[in-house]
mmCIF file of C-alpha atoms in Angstrom:
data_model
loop_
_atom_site.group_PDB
_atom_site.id
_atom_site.type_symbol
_atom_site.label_atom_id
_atom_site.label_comp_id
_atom_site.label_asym_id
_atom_site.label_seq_id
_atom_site.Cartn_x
_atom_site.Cartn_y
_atom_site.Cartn_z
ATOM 1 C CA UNK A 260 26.644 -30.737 -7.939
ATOM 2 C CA UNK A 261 22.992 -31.662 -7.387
ATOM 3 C CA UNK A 262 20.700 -32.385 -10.812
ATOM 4 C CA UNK A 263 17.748 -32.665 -11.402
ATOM 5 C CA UNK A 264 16.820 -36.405 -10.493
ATOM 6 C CA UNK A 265 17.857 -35.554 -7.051
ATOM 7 C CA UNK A 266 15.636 -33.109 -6.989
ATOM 8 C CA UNK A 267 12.555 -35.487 -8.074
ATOM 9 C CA UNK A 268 13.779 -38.150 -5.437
ATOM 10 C CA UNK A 269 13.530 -35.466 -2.399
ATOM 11 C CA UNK A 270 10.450 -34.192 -3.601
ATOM 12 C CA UNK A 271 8.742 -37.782 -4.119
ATOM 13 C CA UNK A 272 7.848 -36.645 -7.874
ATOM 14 C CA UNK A 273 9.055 -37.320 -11.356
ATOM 15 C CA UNK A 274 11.501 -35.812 -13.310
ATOM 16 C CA UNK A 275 9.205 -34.798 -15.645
ATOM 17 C CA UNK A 276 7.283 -33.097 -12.667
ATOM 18 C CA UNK A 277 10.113 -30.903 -11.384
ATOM 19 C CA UNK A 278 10.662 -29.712 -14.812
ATOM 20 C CA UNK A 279 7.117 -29.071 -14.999
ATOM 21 C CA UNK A 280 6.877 -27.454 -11.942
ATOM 22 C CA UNK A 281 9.902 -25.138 -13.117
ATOM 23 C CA UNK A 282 8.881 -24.388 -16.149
ATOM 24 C CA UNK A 283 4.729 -24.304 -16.668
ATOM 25 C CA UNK A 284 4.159 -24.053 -12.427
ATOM 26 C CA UNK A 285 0.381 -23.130 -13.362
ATOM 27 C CA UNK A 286 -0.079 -26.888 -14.823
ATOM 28 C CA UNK A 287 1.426 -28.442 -10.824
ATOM 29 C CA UNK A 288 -0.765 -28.182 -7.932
ATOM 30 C CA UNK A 289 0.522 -25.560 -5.422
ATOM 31 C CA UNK A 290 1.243 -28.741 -3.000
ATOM 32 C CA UNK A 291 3.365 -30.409 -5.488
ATOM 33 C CA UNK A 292 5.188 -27.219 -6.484
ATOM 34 C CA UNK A 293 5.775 -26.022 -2.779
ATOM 35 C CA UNK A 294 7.501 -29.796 -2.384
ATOM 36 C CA UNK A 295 9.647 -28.872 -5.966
ATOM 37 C CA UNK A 296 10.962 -25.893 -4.538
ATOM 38 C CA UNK A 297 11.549 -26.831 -1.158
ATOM 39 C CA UNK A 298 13.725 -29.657 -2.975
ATOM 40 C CA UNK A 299 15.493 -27.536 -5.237
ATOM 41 C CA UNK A 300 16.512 -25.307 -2.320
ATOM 42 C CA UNK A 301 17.246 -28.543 -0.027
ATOM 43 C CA UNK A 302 19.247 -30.083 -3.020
ATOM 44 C CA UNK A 303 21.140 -26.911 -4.057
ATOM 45 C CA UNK A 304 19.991 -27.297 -7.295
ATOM 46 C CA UNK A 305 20.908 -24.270 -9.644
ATOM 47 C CA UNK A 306 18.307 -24.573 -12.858
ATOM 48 C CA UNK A 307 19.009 -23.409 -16.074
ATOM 49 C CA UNK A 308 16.607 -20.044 -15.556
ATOM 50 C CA UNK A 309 17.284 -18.860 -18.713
ATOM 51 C CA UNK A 310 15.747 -21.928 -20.817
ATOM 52 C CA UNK A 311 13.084 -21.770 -18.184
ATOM 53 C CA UNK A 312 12.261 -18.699 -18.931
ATOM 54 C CA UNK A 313 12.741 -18.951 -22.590
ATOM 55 C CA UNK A 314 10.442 -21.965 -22.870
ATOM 56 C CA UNK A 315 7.557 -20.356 -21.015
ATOM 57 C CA UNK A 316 8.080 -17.109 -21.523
ATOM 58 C CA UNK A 317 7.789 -16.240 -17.570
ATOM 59 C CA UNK A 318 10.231 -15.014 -15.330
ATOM 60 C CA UNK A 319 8.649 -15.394 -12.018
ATOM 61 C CA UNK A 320 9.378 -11.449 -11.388
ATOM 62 C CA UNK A 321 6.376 -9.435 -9.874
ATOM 63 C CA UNK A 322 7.404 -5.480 -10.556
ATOM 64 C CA UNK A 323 6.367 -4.048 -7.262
ATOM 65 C CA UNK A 324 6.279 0.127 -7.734
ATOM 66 C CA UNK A 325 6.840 1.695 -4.728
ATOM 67 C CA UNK A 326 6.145 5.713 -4.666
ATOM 68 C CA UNK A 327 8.376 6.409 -1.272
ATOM 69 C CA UNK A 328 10.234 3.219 -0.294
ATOM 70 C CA UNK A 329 11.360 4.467 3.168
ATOM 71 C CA UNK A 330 7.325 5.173 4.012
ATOM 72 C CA UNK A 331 6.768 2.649 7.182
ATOM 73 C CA UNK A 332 3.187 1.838 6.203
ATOM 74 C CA UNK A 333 4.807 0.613 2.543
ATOM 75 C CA UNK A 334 7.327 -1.146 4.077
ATOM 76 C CA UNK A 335 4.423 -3.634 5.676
ATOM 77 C CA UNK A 336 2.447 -3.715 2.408
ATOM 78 C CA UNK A 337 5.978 -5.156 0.902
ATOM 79 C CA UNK A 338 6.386 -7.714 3.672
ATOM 80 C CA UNK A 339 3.138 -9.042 2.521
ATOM 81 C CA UNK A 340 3.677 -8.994 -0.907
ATOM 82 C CA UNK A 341 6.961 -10.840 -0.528
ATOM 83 C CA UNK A 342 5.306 -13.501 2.059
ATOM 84 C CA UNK A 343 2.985 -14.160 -0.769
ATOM 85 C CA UNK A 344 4.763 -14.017 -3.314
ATOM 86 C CA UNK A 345 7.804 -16.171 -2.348
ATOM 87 C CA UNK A 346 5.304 -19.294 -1.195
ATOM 88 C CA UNK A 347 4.056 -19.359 -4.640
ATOM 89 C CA UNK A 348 7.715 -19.491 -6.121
ATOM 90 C CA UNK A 349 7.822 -15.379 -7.182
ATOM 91 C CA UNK A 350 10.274 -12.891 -7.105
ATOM 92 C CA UNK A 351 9.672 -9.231 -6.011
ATOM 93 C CA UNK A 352 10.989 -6.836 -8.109
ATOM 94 C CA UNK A 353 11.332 -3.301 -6.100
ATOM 95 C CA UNK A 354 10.877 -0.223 -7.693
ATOM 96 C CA UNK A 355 11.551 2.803 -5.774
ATOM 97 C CA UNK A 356 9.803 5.312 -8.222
ATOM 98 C CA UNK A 357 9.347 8.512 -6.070
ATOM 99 C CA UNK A 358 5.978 9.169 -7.683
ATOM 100 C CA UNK A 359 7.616 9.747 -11.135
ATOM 101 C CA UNK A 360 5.061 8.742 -14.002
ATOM 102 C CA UNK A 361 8.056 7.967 -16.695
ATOM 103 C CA UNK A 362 10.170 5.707 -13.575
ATOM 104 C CA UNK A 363 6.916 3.718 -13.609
ATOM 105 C CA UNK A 364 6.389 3.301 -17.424
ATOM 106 C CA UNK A 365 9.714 2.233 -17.852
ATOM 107 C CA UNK A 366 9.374 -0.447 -15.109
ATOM 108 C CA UNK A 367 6.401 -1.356 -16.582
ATOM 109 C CA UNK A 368 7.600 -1.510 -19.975
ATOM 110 C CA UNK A 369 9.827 -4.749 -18.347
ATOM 111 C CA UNK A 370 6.660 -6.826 -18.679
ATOM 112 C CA UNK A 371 6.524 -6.027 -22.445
ATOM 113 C CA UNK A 372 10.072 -7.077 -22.824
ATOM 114 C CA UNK A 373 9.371 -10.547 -21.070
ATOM 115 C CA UNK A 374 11.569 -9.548 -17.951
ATOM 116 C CA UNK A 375 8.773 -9.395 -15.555
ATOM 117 C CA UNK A 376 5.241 -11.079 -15.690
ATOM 118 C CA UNK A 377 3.315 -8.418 -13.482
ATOM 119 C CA UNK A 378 3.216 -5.518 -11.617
ATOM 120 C CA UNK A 379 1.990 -4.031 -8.744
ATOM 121 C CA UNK A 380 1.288 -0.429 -8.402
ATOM 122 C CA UNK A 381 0.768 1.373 -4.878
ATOM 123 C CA UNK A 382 -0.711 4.764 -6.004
ATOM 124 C CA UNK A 383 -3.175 6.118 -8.752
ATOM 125 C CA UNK A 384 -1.209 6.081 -11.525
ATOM 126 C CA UNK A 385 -1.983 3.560 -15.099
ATOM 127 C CA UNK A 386 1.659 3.292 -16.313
ATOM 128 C CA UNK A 387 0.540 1.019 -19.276
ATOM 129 C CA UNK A 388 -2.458 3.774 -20.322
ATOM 130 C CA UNK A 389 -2.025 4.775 -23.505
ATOM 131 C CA UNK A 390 1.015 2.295 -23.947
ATOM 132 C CA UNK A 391 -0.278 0.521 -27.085
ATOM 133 C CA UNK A 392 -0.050 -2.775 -24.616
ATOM 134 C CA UNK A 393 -2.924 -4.434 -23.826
ATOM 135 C CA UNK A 394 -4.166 -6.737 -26.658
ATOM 136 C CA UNK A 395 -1.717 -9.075 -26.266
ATOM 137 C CA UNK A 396 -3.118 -9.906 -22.610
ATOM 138 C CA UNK A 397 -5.944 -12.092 -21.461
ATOM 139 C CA UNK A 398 -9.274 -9.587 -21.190
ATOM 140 C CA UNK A 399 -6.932 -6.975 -23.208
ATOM 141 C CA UNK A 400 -5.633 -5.810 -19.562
ATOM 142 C CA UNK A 401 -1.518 -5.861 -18.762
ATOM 143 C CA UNK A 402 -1.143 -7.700 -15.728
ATOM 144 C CA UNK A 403 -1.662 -5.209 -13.244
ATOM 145 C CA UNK A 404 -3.106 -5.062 -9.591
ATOM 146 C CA UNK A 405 -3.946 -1.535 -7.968
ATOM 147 C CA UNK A 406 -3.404 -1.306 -4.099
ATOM 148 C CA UNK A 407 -3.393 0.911 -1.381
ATOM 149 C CA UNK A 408 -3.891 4.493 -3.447
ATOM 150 C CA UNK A 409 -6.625 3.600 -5.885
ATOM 151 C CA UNK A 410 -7.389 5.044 -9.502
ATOM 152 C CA UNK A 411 -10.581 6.083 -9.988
ATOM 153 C CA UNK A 412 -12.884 3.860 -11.638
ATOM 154 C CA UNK A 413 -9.953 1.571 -11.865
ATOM 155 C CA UNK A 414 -9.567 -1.184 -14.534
ATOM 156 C CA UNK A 415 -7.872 -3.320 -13.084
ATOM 157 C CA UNK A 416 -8.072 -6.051 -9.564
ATOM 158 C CA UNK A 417 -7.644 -3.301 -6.647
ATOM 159 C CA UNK A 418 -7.140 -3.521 -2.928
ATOM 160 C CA UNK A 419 -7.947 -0.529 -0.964
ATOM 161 C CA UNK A 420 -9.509 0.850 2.424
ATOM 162 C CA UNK A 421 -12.145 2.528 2.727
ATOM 163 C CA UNK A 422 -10.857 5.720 3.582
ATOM 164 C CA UNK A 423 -14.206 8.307 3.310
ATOM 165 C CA UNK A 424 -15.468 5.394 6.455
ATOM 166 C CA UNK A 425 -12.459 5.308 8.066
ATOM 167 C CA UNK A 426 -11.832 9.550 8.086
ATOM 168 C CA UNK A 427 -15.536 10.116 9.399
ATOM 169 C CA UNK A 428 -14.917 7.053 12.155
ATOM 170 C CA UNK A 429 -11.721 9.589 13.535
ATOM 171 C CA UNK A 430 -13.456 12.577 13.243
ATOM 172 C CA UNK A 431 -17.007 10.961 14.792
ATOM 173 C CA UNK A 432 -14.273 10.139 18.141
ATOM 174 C CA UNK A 433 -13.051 13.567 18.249
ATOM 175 C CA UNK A 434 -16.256 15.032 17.626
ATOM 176 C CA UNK A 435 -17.618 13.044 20.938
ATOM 177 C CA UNK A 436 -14.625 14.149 23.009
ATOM 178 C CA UNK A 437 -16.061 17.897 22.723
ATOM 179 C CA UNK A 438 -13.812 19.135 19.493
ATOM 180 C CA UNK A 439 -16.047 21.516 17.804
ATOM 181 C CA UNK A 440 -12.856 22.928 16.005
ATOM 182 C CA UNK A 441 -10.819 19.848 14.220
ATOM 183 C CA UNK A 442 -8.197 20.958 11.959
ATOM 184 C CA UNK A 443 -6.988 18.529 9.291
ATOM 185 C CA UNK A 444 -3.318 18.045 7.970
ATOM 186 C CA UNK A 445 -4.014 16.558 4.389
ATOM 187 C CA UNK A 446 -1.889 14.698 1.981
ATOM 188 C CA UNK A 447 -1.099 15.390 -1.716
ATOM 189 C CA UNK A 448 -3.853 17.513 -3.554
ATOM 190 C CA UNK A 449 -4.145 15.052 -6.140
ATOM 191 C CA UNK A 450 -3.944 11.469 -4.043
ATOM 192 C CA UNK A 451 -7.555 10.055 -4.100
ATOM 193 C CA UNK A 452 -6.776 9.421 -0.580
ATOM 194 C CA UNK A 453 -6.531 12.923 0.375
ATOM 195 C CA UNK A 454 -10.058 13.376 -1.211
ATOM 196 C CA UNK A 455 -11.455 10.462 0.088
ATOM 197 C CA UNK A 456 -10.192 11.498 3.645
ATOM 198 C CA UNK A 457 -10.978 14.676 3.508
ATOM 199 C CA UNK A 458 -14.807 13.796 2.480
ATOM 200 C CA UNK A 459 -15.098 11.467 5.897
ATOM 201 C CA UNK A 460 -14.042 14.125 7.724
ATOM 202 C CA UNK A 461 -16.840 16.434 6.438
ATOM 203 C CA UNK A 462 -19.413 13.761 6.998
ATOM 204 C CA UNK A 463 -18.567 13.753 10.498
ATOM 205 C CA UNK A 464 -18.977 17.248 11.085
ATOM 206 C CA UNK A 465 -22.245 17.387 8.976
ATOM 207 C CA UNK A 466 -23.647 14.811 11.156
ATOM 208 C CA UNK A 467 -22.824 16.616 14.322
ATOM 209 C CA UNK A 468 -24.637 20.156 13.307
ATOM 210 C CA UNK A 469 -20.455 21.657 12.925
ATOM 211 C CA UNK A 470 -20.215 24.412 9.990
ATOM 212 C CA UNK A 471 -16.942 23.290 7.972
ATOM 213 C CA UNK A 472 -13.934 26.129 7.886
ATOM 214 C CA UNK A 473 -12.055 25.216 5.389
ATOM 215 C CA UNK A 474 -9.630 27.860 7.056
ATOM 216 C CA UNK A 475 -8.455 24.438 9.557
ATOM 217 C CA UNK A 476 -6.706 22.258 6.466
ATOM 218 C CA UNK A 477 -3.394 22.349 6.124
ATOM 219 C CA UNK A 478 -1.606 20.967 2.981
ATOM 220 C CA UNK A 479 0.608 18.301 3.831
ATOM 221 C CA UNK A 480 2.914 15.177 1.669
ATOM 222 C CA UNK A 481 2.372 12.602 4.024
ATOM 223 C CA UNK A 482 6.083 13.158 5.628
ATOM 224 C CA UNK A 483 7.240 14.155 9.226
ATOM 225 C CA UNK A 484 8.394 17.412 7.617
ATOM 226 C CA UNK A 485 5.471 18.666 6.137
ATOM 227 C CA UNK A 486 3.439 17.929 9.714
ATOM 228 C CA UNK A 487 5.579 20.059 11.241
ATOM 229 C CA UNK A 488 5.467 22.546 9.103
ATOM 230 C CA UNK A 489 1.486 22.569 9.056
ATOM 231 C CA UNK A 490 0.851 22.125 13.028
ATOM 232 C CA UNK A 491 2.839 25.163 12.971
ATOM 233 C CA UNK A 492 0.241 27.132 10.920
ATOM 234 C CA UNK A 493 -2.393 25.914 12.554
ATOM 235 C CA UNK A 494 -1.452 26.424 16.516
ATOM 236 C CA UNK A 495 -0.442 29.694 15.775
ATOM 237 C CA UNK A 496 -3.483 31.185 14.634
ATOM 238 C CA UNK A 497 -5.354 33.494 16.406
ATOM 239 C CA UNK A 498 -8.284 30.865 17.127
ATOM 240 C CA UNK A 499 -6.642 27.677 16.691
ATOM 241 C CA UNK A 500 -7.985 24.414 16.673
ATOM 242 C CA UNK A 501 -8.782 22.092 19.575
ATOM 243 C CA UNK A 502 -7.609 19.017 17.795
ATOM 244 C CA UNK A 503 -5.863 18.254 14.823
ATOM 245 C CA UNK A 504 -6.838 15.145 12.154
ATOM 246 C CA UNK A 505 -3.415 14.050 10.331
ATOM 247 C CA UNK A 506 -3.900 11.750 7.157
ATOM 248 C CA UNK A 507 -1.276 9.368 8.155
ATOM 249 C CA UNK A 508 0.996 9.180 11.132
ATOM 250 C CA UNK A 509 4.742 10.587 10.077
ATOM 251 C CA UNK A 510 2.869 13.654 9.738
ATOM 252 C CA UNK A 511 0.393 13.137 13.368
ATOM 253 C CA UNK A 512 4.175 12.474 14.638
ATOM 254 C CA UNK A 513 5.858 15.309 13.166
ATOM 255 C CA UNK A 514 2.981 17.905 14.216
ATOM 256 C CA UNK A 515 3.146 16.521 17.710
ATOM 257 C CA UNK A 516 7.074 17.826 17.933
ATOM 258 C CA UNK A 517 5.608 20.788 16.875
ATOM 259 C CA UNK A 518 2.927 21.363 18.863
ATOM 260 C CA UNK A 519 5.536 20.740 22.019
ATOM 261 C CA UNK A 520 7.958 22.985 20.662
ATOM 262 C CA UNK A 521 5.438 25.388 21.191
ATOM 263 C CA UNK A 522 4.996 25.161 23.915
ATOM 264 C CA UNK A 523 1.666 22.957 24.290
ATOM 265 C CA UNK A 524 0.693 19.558 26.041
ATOM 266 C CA UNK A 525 -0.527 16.986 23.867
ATOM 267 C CA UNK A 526 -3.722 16.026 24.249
ATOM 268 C CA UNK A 527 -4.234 18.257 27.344
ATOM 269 C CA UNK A 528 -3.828 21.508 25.205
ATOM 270 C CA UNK A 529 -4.884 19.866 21.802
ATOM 271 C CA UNK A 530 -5.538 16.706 20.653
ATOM 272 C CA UNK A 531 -3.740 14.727 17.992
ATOM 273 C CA UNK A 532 -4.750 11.777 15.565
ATOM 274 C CA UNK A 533 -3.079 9.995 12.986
ATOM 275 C CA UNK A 534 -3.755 7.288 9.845
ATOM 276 C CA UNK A 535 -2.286 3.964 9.488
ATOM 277 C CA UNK A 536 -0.504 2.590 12.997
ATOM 278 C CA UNK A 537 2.827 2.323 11.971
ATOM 279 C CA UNK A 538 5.111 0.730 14.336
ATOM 280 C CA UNK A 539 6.391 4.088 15.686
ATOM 281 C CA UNK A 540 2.709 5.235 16.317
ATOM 282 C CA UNK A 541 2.137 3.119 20.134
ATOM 283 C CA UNK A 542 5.812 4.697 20.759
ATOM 284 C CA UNK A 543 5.191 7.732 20.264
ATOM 285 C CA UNK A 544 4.915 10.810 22.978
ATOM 286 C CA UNK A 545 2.323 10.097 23.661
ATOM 287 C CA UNK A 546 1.015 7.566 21.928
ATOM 288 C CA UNK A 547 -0.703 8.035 18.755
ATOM 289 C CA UNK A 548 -4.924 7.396 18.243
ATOM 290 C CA UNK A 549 -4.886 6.573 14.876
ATOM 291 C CA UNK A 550 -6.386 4.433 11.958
ATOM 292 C CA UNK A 551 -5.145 1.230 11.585
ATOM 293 C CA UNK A 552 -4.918 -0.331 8.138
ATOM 294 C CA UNK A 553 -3.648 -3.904 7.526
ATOM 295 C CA UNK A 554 -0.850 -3.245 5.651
ATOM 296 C CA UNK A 555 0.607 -7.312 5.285
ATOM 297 C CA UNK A 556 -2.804 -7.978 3.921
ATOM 298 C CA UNK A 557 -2.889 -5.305 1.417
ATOM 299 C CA UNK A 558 0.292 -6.693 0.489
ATOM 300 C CA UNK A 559 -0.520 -10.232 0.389
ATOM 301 C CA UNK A 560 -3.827 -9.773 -1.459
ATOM 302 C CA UNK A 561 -2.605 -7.583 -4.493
ATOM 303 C CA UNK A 562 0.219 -10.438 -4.561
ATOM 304 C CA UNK A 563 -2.639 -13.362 -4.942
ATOM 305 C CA UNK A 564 -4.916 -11.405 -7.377
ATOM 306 C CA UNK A 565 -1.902 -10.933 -9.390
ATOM 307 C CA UNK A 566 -0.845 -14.530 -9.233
ATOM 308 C CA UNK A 567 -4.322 -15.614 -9.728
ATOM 309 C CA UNK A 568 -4.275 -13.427 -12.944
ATOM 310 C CA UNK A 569 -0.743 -14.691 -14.389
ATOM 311 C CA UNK A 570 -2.345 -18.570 -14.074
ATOM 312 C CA UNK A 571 -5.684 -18.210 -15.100
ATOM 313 C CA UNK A 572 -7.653 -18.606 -12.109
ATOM 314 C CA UNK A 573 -8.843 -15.066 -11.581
ATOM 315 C CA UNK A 574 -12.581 -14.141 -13.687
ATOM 316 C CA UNK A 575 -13.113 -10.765 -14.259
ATOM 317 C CA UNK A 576 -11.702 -7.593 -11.984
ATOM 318 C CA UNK A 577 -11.851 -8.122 -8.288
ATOM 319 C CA UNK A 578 -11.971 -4.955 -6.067
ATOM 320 C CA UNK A 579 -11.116 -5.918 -2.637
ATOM 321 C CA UNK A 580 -12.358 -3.380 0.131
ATOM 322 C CA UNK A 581 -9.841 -4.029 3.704
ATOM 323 C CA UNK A 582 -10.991 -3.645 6.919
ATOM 324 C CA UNK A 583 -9.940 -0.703 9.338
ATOM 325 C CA UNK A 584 -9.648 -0.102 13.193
ATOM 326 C CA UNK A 585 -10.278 2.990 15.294
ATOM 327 C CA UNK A 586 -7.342 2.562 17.958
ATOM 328 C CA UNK A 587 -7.333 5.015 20.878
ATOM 329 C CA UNK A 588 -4.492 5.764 22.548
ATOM 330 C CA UNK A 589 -3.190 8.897 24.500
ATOM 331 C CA UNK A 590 -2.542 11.689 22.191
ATOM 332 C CA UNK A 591 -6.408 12.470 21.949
ATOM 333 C CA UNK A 592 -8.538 13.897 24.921
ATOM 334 C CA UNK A 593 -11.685 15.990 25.764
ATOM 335 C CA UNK A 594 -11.138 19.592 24.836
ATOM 336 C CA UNK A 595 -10.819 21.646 27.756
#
């Protein structure tokens, strides 16, 4: 069995440093503690985690709440929140809450018992608001990063896109390809991104002289299923619409079956766009024009504003605004 002096001789370092490192890794440069834990795991060395973490009080545990854990576009944000996380010596912590407000408090509540030192929450929801927690935190804020689904006038470090930009960008490309009629597949009525989304899309048509009918949105929950069910409504209306404007891509995929199963050519008949460029989106039939979002880097960037918060090296609340890119592919066309 390997100890801890082996561990200081492969890493070139003291003893005292690898227990430092271990124990307090805010006081070692992240050079010196990437050498300590490429040691440790070199060495085999098995620490005593529990006096580590009894000692300094941290676990190394990020909470990461995730609303719909089999969502594509999550699974990328998690990549990069692991990738992150895991070169500055953190564990992830998955939550799969399903968009349940009391799942999410009581995952919180594991940074008030001292079994996680963070989380990470990837919709609008404050599960430490109206807690009680707070004072015992730096600032009198848990440590908490927002990403990807936003609060309004959020308190805490966020990540986001910005989605009213991005929405109007989609609907400004269909609105050049001739579409005078766009319908809209929407998410949740109470996501912010939904709202924001649905604002873009207005802008557009405001900008091009096109009366909005708010007859061509469809409610939608951001799964195949519910595009499906939506494209449905919409091509089978007496005037349907000449394209259709899905806020993310399971449901641009899902309406697409749809719209073939009725018997239509897509984008010869009508024209379909998506949100996020999943990995499914280029191999799709045909493929998808959509919005693409860099999901690693939302990932990786709530991960480091959260680090930076647990060792003292983040000042104040950071919002970080993500770029986004308009790729066309085949599933949109001119109208005809």
């Amino acid at each position: 069995m390997s100890n801890i002096r082996t561990v200081a001789r492969l890493a070139g370092v003291s003893v005292a440093t690898v227990s430092r490192a271990l124990a307090k890794p805010d006081l070692v440069s992240p050079r010196t503690r990437k050498k300590v834990l490429a040691a440790v795991e070199a060495a085999g060395y098995k620490p005593n985690l529990m006096a580590v973490q009894f000692r300094s009080r941290r676990t190394r545990n990020l909470v990461v709440l995730v609303p719909v854990i089999a969502n594509p576009f999550f699974s990328r944000v998690i990549t990069g929140i692991q990738g992150c996380a895991r070169e500055a010596g953190y564990q992830v912590l998955l939550c799969n809450t399903q968009g349940r407000e009391e799942t999410e408090r009581e995952y919180a509540r594991m940074v008030q018992n001292f079994q996680a030192d963070g989380v990470i929450q990837l919709r609008a929801f404050d599960p430490f608001a109206d807690s009680g927690v707070g004072s015992d935190f730096p600032g009198g804020l848990p440590p908490l990063v927002n990403a990807c689904e936003v609060m309004d006038d959020c308190r805490y470090p966020s990540v986001k896109l910005d989605n009213r930009a991005a929405a109007r960008a989609m609907t400004d490309h269909l609105v050049r390809l001739g579409h005078r009629r766009i319908g809209v597949i929407k998410g949740p009525q109470r996501s912010p991104l939904t709202r924001d989304r649905i604002a873009g899309y207005r802008d557009a048509l405001d900008a091009a002289g096109i009366i909005y009918d708010e007859t061509l949105l469809c409610p939608g929950d951001f799964t195949l299923q519910s595009g499906h069910r939506a494209a449905g409504t919409l091509i089978t209306r007496d005037n349907p619409p000449s394209a259709i404007f899905c806020e993310n891509d399971e449901m641009a995929i899902g309406a697409i079956q749809r719209i073939k199963q009725g018997g239509l050519r897509v984008p010869k008949d009508i024209s379909v766009a998506g949100f996020d460029d999943i990995a499914f989106a280029s191999y799709s039939d045909p493929p998808l024009t959509t919005i693409a979002q860099p999901a690693e880097e939302f990932g990786a960037t709530a991960a480091r504003l959260l680090i930076d918060q647990l060792e003292g090296r983040q000042q104040g609340v950071t919002h970080s605004v993500l770029p986004y890119d308009l790729v066309v592919r085949d599933s949109t066309g001119p109208v005809r």
